[in-house]
Short mmCIF file of C-alpha atoms in Angstrom, two decimals:
data_model
loop_
_atom_site.label_atom_id
_atom_site.label_comp_id
_atom_site.label_asym_id
_atom_site.label_seq_id
_atom_site.Cartn_x
_atom_site.Cartn_y
_atom_site.Cartn_z
CA MET A 11 112.30 102.11 111.09
CA PRO A 12 115.23 99.79 110.21
CA ASP A 13 118.45 100.07 112.18
CA ARG A 14 120.97 101.73 109.88
CA VAL A 15 123.87 100.12 111.79
CA LYS A 16 122.48 96.55 111.87
CA SER A 17 120.71 96.49 108.50
CA GLU A 18 122.44 94.57 105.65
CA LEU A 19 121.65 93.24 102.22
CA SER A 20 120.01 89.84 101.97
CA HIS A 21 122.30 87.07 100.80
CA LEU A 22 121.46 84.09 98.56
CA TYR A 23 122.36 80.47 99.50
CA PHE A 24 121.13 77.11 98.17
CA ASN A 25 119.77 73.97 99.83
CA PRO A 26 119.99 70.74 97.84
CA LYS A 27 116.82 68.62 97.32
CA THR A 28 118.44 65.33 97.94
CA HIS A 29 115.16 63.47 97.60
CA LYS A 30 114.73 64.47 93.95
CA GLU A 31 116.43 63.14 90.77
CA ASN A 32 119.70 64.87 89.81
CA ILE A 33 119.51 66.78 93.19
CA PRO A 34 118.22 70.20 92.18
CA VAL A 35 118.80 73.15 94.65
CA ARG A 36 116.37 75.47 96.37
CA PRO A 37 117.50 79.10 96.36
CA ILE A 38 116.95 80.75 99.66
CA GLU A 39 117.41 84.36 100.75
CA ASN A 40 118.57 85.26 104.17
CA THR A 41 116.49 88.35 104.80
CA ILE A 42 116.78 88.50 108.63
CA ARG A 43 118.67 91.84 108.69
CA ALA A 44 117.35 93.31 105.49
CA ALA A 45 116.02 96.92 105.74
CA THR A 46 112.43 95.84 104.81
CA THR A 47 112.28 92.65 106.98
CA ASN A 48 109.68 94.14 109.33
CA ILE A 49 107.22 94.82 106.48
CA PRO A 50 106.75 91.26 105.27
CA LYS A 51 106.46 90.18 109.08
CA PHE A 52 103.70 92.86 109.54
CA LEU A 53 101.85 91.89 106.33
CA ASP A 54 102.09 88.15 107.12
CA GLN A 55 100.67 88.58 110.61
CA MET A 56 97.76 90.66 109.25
CA ILE A 57 96.84 88.61 106.14
CA ARG A 58 97.76 85.05 106.91
CA PRO A 59 94.86 84.55 109.40
CA ILE A 60 92.45 85.78 106.78
CA PHE A 61 93.78 83.21 104.28
CA ASP A 62 93.63 80.44 106.88
CA HIS A 63 90.07 81.48 107.65
CA LYS A 64 88.72 81.76 104.20
CA CYS A 65 90.60 78.86 102.47
CA HIS A 66 90.49 76.21 105.20
CA ARG A 67 88.30 73.97 103.17
CA THR A 68 90.91 73.41 100.46
CA THR A 69 93.98 73.65 102.63
CA ILE A 70 95.79 70.64 104.12
CA ILE A 71 97.66 71.57 107.25
CA ASP A 72 99.84 68.45 107.84
CA GLY A 73 99.78 64.62 107.52
CA ALA A 74 97.37 64.13 110.51
CA HIS A 75 94.96 66.67 108.93
CA LEU A 76 95.25 64.92 105.58
CA ILE A 77 94.13 61.63 107.21
CA LYS A 78 91.11 63.35 108.76
CA ARG A 79 90.15 64.84 105.35
CA MET A 80 90.48 61.40 103.64
CA LYS A 81 88.39 59.69 106.47
CA ARG A 82 85.69 62.24 105.77
CA TYR A 83 85.90 61.48 102.14
CA VAL A 84 85.58 57.74 102.72
CA ARG A 85 82.46 58.34 104.92
CA THR A 86 80.67 59.72 101.89
CA ASP A 87 80.99 56.35 100.16
CA ALA A 88 83.04 57.99 97.48
CA CYS A 89 86.06 55.75 97.84
CA LYS A 90 85.49 52.84 95.41
CA PRO A 91 87.74 50.04 94.18
CA SER A 92 88.56 52.17 91.07
CA THR A 93 89.22 55.42 92.84
CA LEU A 94 92.47 57.08 91.82
CA PHE A 95 94.78 59.31 93.71
CA CYS A 96 96.55 62.17 91.86
CA THR A 97 99.30 64.35 93.42
CA PHE A 98 101.16 67.07 91.73
CA ASP A 99 103.67 69.85 92.58
CA ILE A 100 104.15 73.23 91.16
CA HIS A 101 107.61 74.02 89.82
CA ASN A 102 109.38 76.60 91.79
CA LEU A 103 106.26 78.35 93.00
CA TYR A 104 107.96 81.02 95.21
CA THR A 105 110.44 82.16 92.61
CA MET A 106 108.05 82.01 89.66
CA LEU A 107 105.21 84.16 91.02
CA PRO A 108 104.43 87.00 88.58
CA GLN A 109 105.02 90.07 90.78
CA ASP A 110 102.33 92.54 89.49
CA GLU A 111 99.79 89.85 89.10
CA SER A 112 100.32 88.48 92.52
CA LEU A 113 99.75 91.91 94.03
CA ASN A 114 96.60 92.27 92.09
CA VAL A 115 95.39 88.80 93.12
CA LEU A 116 96.13 89.74 96.79
CA VAL A 117 93.87 92.82 96.60
CA GLU A 118 91.24 90.77 94.70
CA PHE A 119 91.31 88.09 97.44
CA LEU A 120 90.63 90.59 100.18
CA HIS A 121 88.06 92.45 98.16
CA VAL A 122 86.12 89.15 97.31
CA HIS A 123 85.94 88.31 100.93
CA GLY A 124 84.42 91.63 101.96
CA TYR A 125 87.45 93.52 103.09
CA ARG A 126 88.01 97.22 102.19
CA LYS A 127 90.35 97.75 105.04
CA VAL A 128 92.30 95.21 107.27
CA LYS A 129 92.81 96.40 110.80
CA GLY A 130 92.27 99.95 109.64
CA ILE A 131 94.74 99.80 106.62
CA ALA A 132 93.25 100.39 103.25
CA LEU A 133 93.76 97.68 100.55
CA ASP A 134 95.70 100.19 98.37
CA THR A 135 98.16 100.77 101.25
CA ILE A 136 98.43 96.99 101.78
CA ARG A 137 99.27 96.67 98.05
CA LYS A 138 101.91 99.42 98.22
CA LEU A 139 103.54 97.68 101.20
CA ALA A 140 103.49 94.34 99.49
CA LEU A 141 105.01 96.01 96.34
CA ILE A 142 108.09 97.21 98.52
CA VAL A 143 108.51 93.61 99.75
CA ILE A 144 108.28 91.97 96.32
CA LYS A 145 109.72 94.53 93.92
CA GLU A 146 112.47 96.16 96.05
CA ASN A 147 113.98 92.68 96.92
CA VAL A 148 117.75 92.94 96.35
CA PHE A 149 120.38 90.41 97.53
CA VAL A 150 124.11 89.72 97.34
CA TYR A 151 125.45 86.62 95.57
CA GLY A 152 129.18 86.36 95.06
CA ASP A 153 130.52 89.86 94.54
CA LYS A 154 127.38 91.18 92.79
CA ILE A 155 124.15 92.70 93.87
CA TYR A 156 120.96 91.44 92.19
CA GLN A 157 117.30 92.61 92.10
CA GLN A 158 114.59 89.86 91.92
CA THR A 159 112.25 90.49 89.03
CA THR A 160 110.06 87.39 89.29
CA GLY A 161 108.70 85.83 92.41
CA GLY A 162 109.60 86.60 96.07
CA ALA A 163 112.20 85.79 98.55
CA MET A 164 112.17 82.19 99.53
CA GLY A 165 112.76 82.70 103.25
CA SER A 166 110.32 85.56 103.69
CA SER A 167 107.16 84.59 105.55
CA PHE A 168 105.03 86.85 103.41
CA THR A 169 106.13 85.12 100.25
CA LEU A 170 104.50 81.90 101.47
CA THR A 171 101.14 83.79 102.16
CA LEU A 172 101.31 85.58 98.80
CA ALA A 173 101.99 82.21 97.03
CA ASN A 174 99.02 80.71 98.82
CA ILE A 175 96.72 83.51 97.76
CA PHE A 176 97.96 83.42 94.21
CA MET A 177 97.17 79.65 94.09
CA TRP A 178 93.74 80.34 95.51
CA LYS A 179 92.82 82.03 92.26
CA TRP A 180 94.78 79.54 90.03
CA GLN A 181 93.05 76.49 91.47
CA LYS A 182 89.46 77.72 91.32
CA GLU A 183 88.51 75.68 88.31
CA LEU A 184 89.91 72.53 89.77
CA VAL A 185 88.10 73.07 93.09
CA ARG A 186 84.89 73.74 91.18
CA GLN A 187 85.02 70.52 89.20
CA GLN A 188 85.97 68.57 92.33
CA ASP A 189 83.05 69.97 94.17
CA ILE A 190 80.57 69.06 91.44
CA THR A 191 81.66 65.48 91.48
CA GLY A 192 82.06 65.27 95.25
CA GLU A 193 85.78 64.53 95.03
CA LEU A 194 88.53 65.75 97.31
CA PHE A 195 90.87 68.57 96.54
CA GLY A 196 93.60 69.60 99.10
CA ARG A 197 96.57 71.74 98.77
CA TYR A 198 99.71 72.12 100.96
CA ILE A 199 101.52 75.16 99.51
CA ASP A 200 102.82 73.85 96.15
CA ASP A 201 101.69 70.21 96.53
CA ILE A 202 98.09 69.18 95.61
CA LEU A 203 96.18 66.07 96.10
CA MET A 204 92.95 65.07 94.23
CA THR A 205 90.76 62.02 94.29
CA TRP A 206 89.20 60.84 91.00
CA ASN A 207 86.45 58.46 90.03
CA GLU A 208 86.28 59.06 86.27
CA SER A 209 88.65 57.54 83.68
CA GLU A 210 92.36 58.10 84.08
CA GLN A 211 92.45 59.57 80.47
CA GLN A 212 89.97 62.30 81.46
CA LEU A 213 92.16 63.19 84.49
CA ARG A 214 95.27 63.37 82.30
CA GLU A 215 93.40 65.68 79.89
CA LEU A 216 92.33 67.95 82.83
CA LEU A 217 95.88 68.14 84.07
CA LEU A 218 97.23 68.90 80.62
CA GLU A 219 94.76 71.74 80.32
CA ALA A 220 95.70 73.02 83.81
CA ASN A 221 99.33 73.15 82.78
CA GLN A 222 98.29 75.80 80.18
CA TRP A 223 96.37 78.06 82.50
CA HIS A 224 99.35 80.23 83.48
CA PRO A 225 102.82 80.51 81.81
CA ASN A 226 104.55 80.57 85.16
CA ILE A 227 102.61 77.69 86.75
CA LYS A 228 103.83 74.25 85.63
CA LEU A 229 103.18 71.03 87.28
CA ASP A 230 104.40 67.37 87.51
CA TYR A 231 101.72 64.88 88.34
CA LYS A 232 101.46 61.23 89.46
CA ILE A 233 98.36 59.05 89.25
CA SER A 234 98.01 55.78 91.11
CA GLN A 235 96.09 53.99 93.72
CA ASN A 236 99.14 54.01 95.99
CA LEU A 237 100.79 57.39 96.32
CA PRO A 238 102.61 59.34 99.04
CA PHE A 239 101.51 62.96 100.04
CA LEU A 240 103.57 64.83 102.55
CA ASP A 241 104.70 62.11 105.00
CA VAL A 242 101.63 59.94 104.49
CA LEU A 243 101.39 56.90 102.10
CA LEU A 244 97.87 56.57 100.79
CA THR A 245 96.63 53.19 99.39
CA ASN A 246 93.30 52.24 97.88
CA ASN A 247 93.05 48.56 98.63
CA ASN A 248 90.04 47.52 96.69
CA GLY A 249 87.98 50.45 98.01
CA ILE A 250 89.40 50.42 101.48
CA LEU A 251 91.61 53.30 102.50
CA GLN A 252 94.95 52.38 104.00
CA THR A 253 97.41 54.92 105.40
CA SER A 254 101.01 54.57 106.81
CA VAL A 255 104.06 56.75 107.37
CA TYR A 256 105.91 57.53 104.31
CA HIS A 257 109.66 57.48 104.34
CA LYS A 258 111.49 59.10 101.42
CA PRO A 259 114.04 56.75 99.76
CA THR A 260 116.84 59.10 100.63
CA THR A 261 115.89 59.36 104.33
CA GLU A 262 118.84 58.39 106.70
CA PRO A 263 118.25 56.73 110.11
CA TYR A 264 119.79 59.49 112.02
CA VAL A 265 118.38 61.41 115.04
CA LEU A 266 120.02 63.29 117.86
CA PRO A 267 122.60 60.87 119.38
CA PHE A 268 122.01 59.75 122.88
CA THR A 269 125.53 60.66 123.86
CA SER A 270 125.01 64.34 122.95
CA ASP A 271 124.72 66.98 125.75
CA HIS A 272 121.01 67.81 125.84
CA HIS A 273 118.26 67.76 128.38
CA PRO A 274 116.73 64.30 129.02
CA TYR A 275 113.30 65.38 127.98
CA ILE A 276 114.50 66.01 124.39
CA TYR A 277 115.39 62.49 123.89
CA ALA A 278 112.08 61.30 125.44
CA ASN A 279 110.13 63.71 123.33
CA MET A 280 111.65 62.51 120.15
CA ILE A 281 110.76 58.92 120.81
CA GLN A 282 107.18 59.68 121.92
CA THR A 283 106.63 62.04 118.92
CA ALA A 284 107.80 59.44 116.45
CA LEU A 285 105.45 56.84 118.24
CA ALA A 286 102.47 59.25 118.13
CA ARG A 287 103.05 59.83 114.43
CA ALA A 288 103.11 56.02 113.91
CA VAL A 289 99.80 55.64 115.62
CA ARG A 290 98.10 58.50 113.87
CA TYR A 291 99.16 57.40 110.41
CA SER A 292 98.76 53.51 110.68
CA SER A 293 95.43 52.47 109.52
CA THR A 294 96.02 48.83 110.73
CA PHE A 295 97.64 47.03 113.63
CA GLU A 296 100.12 45.31 111.41
CA VAL A 297 101.27 48.56 109.74
CA PHE A 298 101.74 50.13 113.29
CA ASN A 299 103.87 47.32 114.42
CA GLN A 300 106.11 47.58 111.41
CA GLU A 301 106.58 51.23 111.97
CA LYS A 302 107.19 50.90 115.71
CA ASN A 303 109.94 48.32 114.97
CA GLN A 304 111.48 50.84 112.59
CA ILE A 305 111.45 53.50 115.16
CA LYS A 306 113.12 51.20 117.74
CA LEU A 307 115.85 50.28 115.26
CA MET A 308 116.49 53.89 114.41
CA PHE A 309 116.97 54.98 117.98
CA LEU A 310 119.09 51.82 118.79
CA TYR A 311 121.30 52.86 115.91
CA ASN A 312 121.78 56.23 117.47
CA GLY A 313 122.89 54.88 120.90
CA TYR A 314 119.62 54.71 122.80
CA SER A 315 119.37 51.58 124.90
CA SER A 316 116.60 49.11 124.38
CA ILE A 317 115.45 49.59 128.04
CA TYR A 318 115.15 53.36 127.68
CA ILE A 319 113.25 53.10 124.40
CA ASP A 320 110.82 50.47 125.88
CA ASP A 321 110.37 52.75 128.88
CA GLN A 322 109.37 55.66 126.65
CA PHE A 323 106.99 53.43 124.73
CA HIS A 324 105.39 52.39 127.94
CA LYS A 325 105.01 55.94 129.23
CA HIS A 326 103.45 57.02 125.97
CA PHE A 327 100.90 54.15 126.00
CA VAL A 328 99.89 54.63 129.56
CA GLY A 329 99.35 58.28 128.96
CA TYR A 330 96.40 57.19 126.73
CA ILE A 331 95.32 53.95 128.21
CA ASN A 332 95.23 53.81 132.00
CA GLU A 333 96.15 50.28 132.52
CA ALA A 334 98.85 49.20 135.12
CA ALA A 335 99.72 46.14 133.19
CA PHE A 336 100.34 47.85 129.88
CA THR A 337 103.51 46.66 128.28
CA PRO A 338 105.84 48.49 125.92
CA VAL A 339 104.64 46.15 123.21
CA ILE A 340 100.97 46.36 122.13
CA THR A 341 99.75 42.86 121.74
CA GLU A 342 96.04 43.33 121.06
CA MET A 343 94.37 45.17 118.23
CA THR A 344 91.82 46.49 120.62
CA GLN A 345 94.51 48.37 122.53
CA PHE A 346 95.89 49.79 119.27
CA PHE A 347 92.52 51.14 118.09
CA ILE A 348 91.91 52.77 121.50
CA LEU A 349 95.24 54.52 121.01
CA TYR A 350 94.46 55.35 117.33
CA GLN A 351 91.18 57.01 118.06
CA LYS A 352 92.51 59.04 120.98
CA ILE A 353 95.58 60.29 119.37
CA LEU A 354 93.97 61.04 115.88
CA ALA A 355 91.35 62.98 117.71
CA GLN A 356 93.94 65.26 119.32
CA PRO A 357 95.14 68.24 117.13
CA THR A 358 98.74 68.52 116.28
CA ALA A 359 100.71 71.65 117.28
CA ARG A 360 100.40 72.94 113.75
CA GLN A 361 96.64 72.25 113.61
CA THR A 362 96.28 74.20 116.91
CA GLN A 363 98.25 77.16 115.54
CA VAL A 364 96.10 77.31 112.35
CA THR A 365 92.86 77.06 114.42
CA ARG A 366 93.98 80.05 116.54
CA SER A 367 94.80 81.87 113.43
CA ILE A 368 91.34 81.14 112.09
CA GLU A 369 89.64 82.30 115.23
CA ALA A 370 91.55 85.47 115.31
CA ALA A 371 90.46 86.25 111.69
CA ALA A 372 86.91 85.30 112.42
CA ASN A 373 86.77 87.64 115.39
CA THR A 374 88.10 90.52 113.26
CA THR A 375 85.30 92.65 111.82
CA ASN A 376 85.56 93.53 108.10
CA GLU A 377 86.09 97.23 107.79
CA SER A 378 84.00 97.95 104.66
CA SER A 379 83.73 101.77 105.15
CA GLU A 380 86.84 103.77 104.08
CA ASP A 381 85.98 106.26 106.66
CA SER A 382 85.48 103.71 109.51
CA ILE A 383 87.55 104.56 112.60
CA ALA A 384 87.85 101.98 115.41
CA ILE A 385 87.38 103.56 118.77
CA MET A 386 88.65 101.52 121.64
CA PRO A 387 87.31 102.11 125.08
CA ALA A 388 89.83 103.72 127.39
CA ASN A 389 91.43 101.33 129.80
CA VAL A 390 90.78 103.14 133.01
CA THR A 391 92.44 101.71 136.04
CA ASN A 392 91.10 102.55 139.49
CA LEU A 393 94.31 102.97 141.50
CA GLN A 394 92.32 103.43 144.79
CA HIS A 395 91.61 99.69 144.73
CA ARG A 396 95.18 98.49 143.91
CA PHE A 397 98.14 97.89 146.05
CA PHE A 398 101.87 97.91 145.04
CA ILE A 399 104.76 95.88 146.48
CA HIS A 400 108.22 96.87 145.36
CA TYR A 401 110.42 93.86 146.10
CA THR A 402 113.56 95.53 144.61
CA HIS A 403 113.82 98.00 147.55
CA GLU A 404 111.94 95.92 150.09
CA LYS A 405 114.49 93.04 150.65
CA ARG A 406 112.18 91.09 152.93
CA PHE A 407 109.86 90.49 149.97
CA ARG A 408 112.44 88.99 147.60
CA PRO A 409 111.84 85.35 148.53
CA LEU A 410 108.14 85.97 147.77
CA LYS A 411 108.59 87.26 144.14
CA ARG A 412 107.13 84.13 142.55
CA ASP A 413 104.14 84.18 144.89
CA MET A 414 103.39 87.86 144.42
CA HIS A 415 103.38 87.55 140.61
CA LYS A 416 100.35 85.14 141.05
CA LEU A 417 98.34 87.72 142.98
#
């Protein structure tokens, strides 16, 4: 139950999209203390793992995952000198979701994948809970109270999951056509990437048709052999895939200043994280060196010493290549590709999180019977074979608290 004392109405605020023309704003609702805030959290924790599990083939997790998907595509010999890349984004996906239709698609998604219940909760009950989240969404802006009649709260975790599931249905025809031709289709929330080996005119006609599939779903697209997607720049260089880190034109060279009062590991972690991304995303030794130099200049600009930066570079390299003579500057292409293979093979934190979510969903049995009841075995503890130490009242045990927790 919500806390009557602490609960308050959501309030609306706006974040500018400085990387877009005319700087539009993104409306966000702060729902942290809303009376219904626990319902979307509950629904998201229950349904998102199912989406991650069932839709992993068409979902792009992050830039590193995109590169792995593209490399898999290249290995099929589908990347030709004429291959085009197409990226498009959906206009205001969160706030343009049709509410009733989204709830119907949610139930359809679960039903299609064999669910009649999820963790003992019937689909009709899930729909009613989702209806409360979507339709009873009120917020304060200025001196007035508003109710959202289209879309969901941007700031609610469940809105993201509901939007993903709605797009699962919308994109079906595109996925089907890409599968037939052996082309790649990948989506990251409201951003979509496709490869194409037919004529550009045919692609434009397909996208024009897709723009008419739903009145609330409108897209802007770009077609080229050199396009950014997420933070990766993809280039088709005469049939050879090249990748690099993409920096938005509005990006400023600011990071946490070295003079700020933070733990030393934070400064080191920022440098090593930036360097790991440079290795993952750079398809050539030359591209990596350019990105590495940009990283060093950025940290120098923010007060980091050249000696400190080089030391972090060295620690990062030695962590993957066990050579005592390894210098902060990689001078050989062989060294770079050893790093590249090792780092690209490692999952990112986000990939690990999604993998665990998929495993959790895969281990959950579909409850197809409406009368099914999960009976859990009783957790019987045999106290005769246990011993207890109470270090609160036995002062002589206080220095041993850490060791006793390990028993």
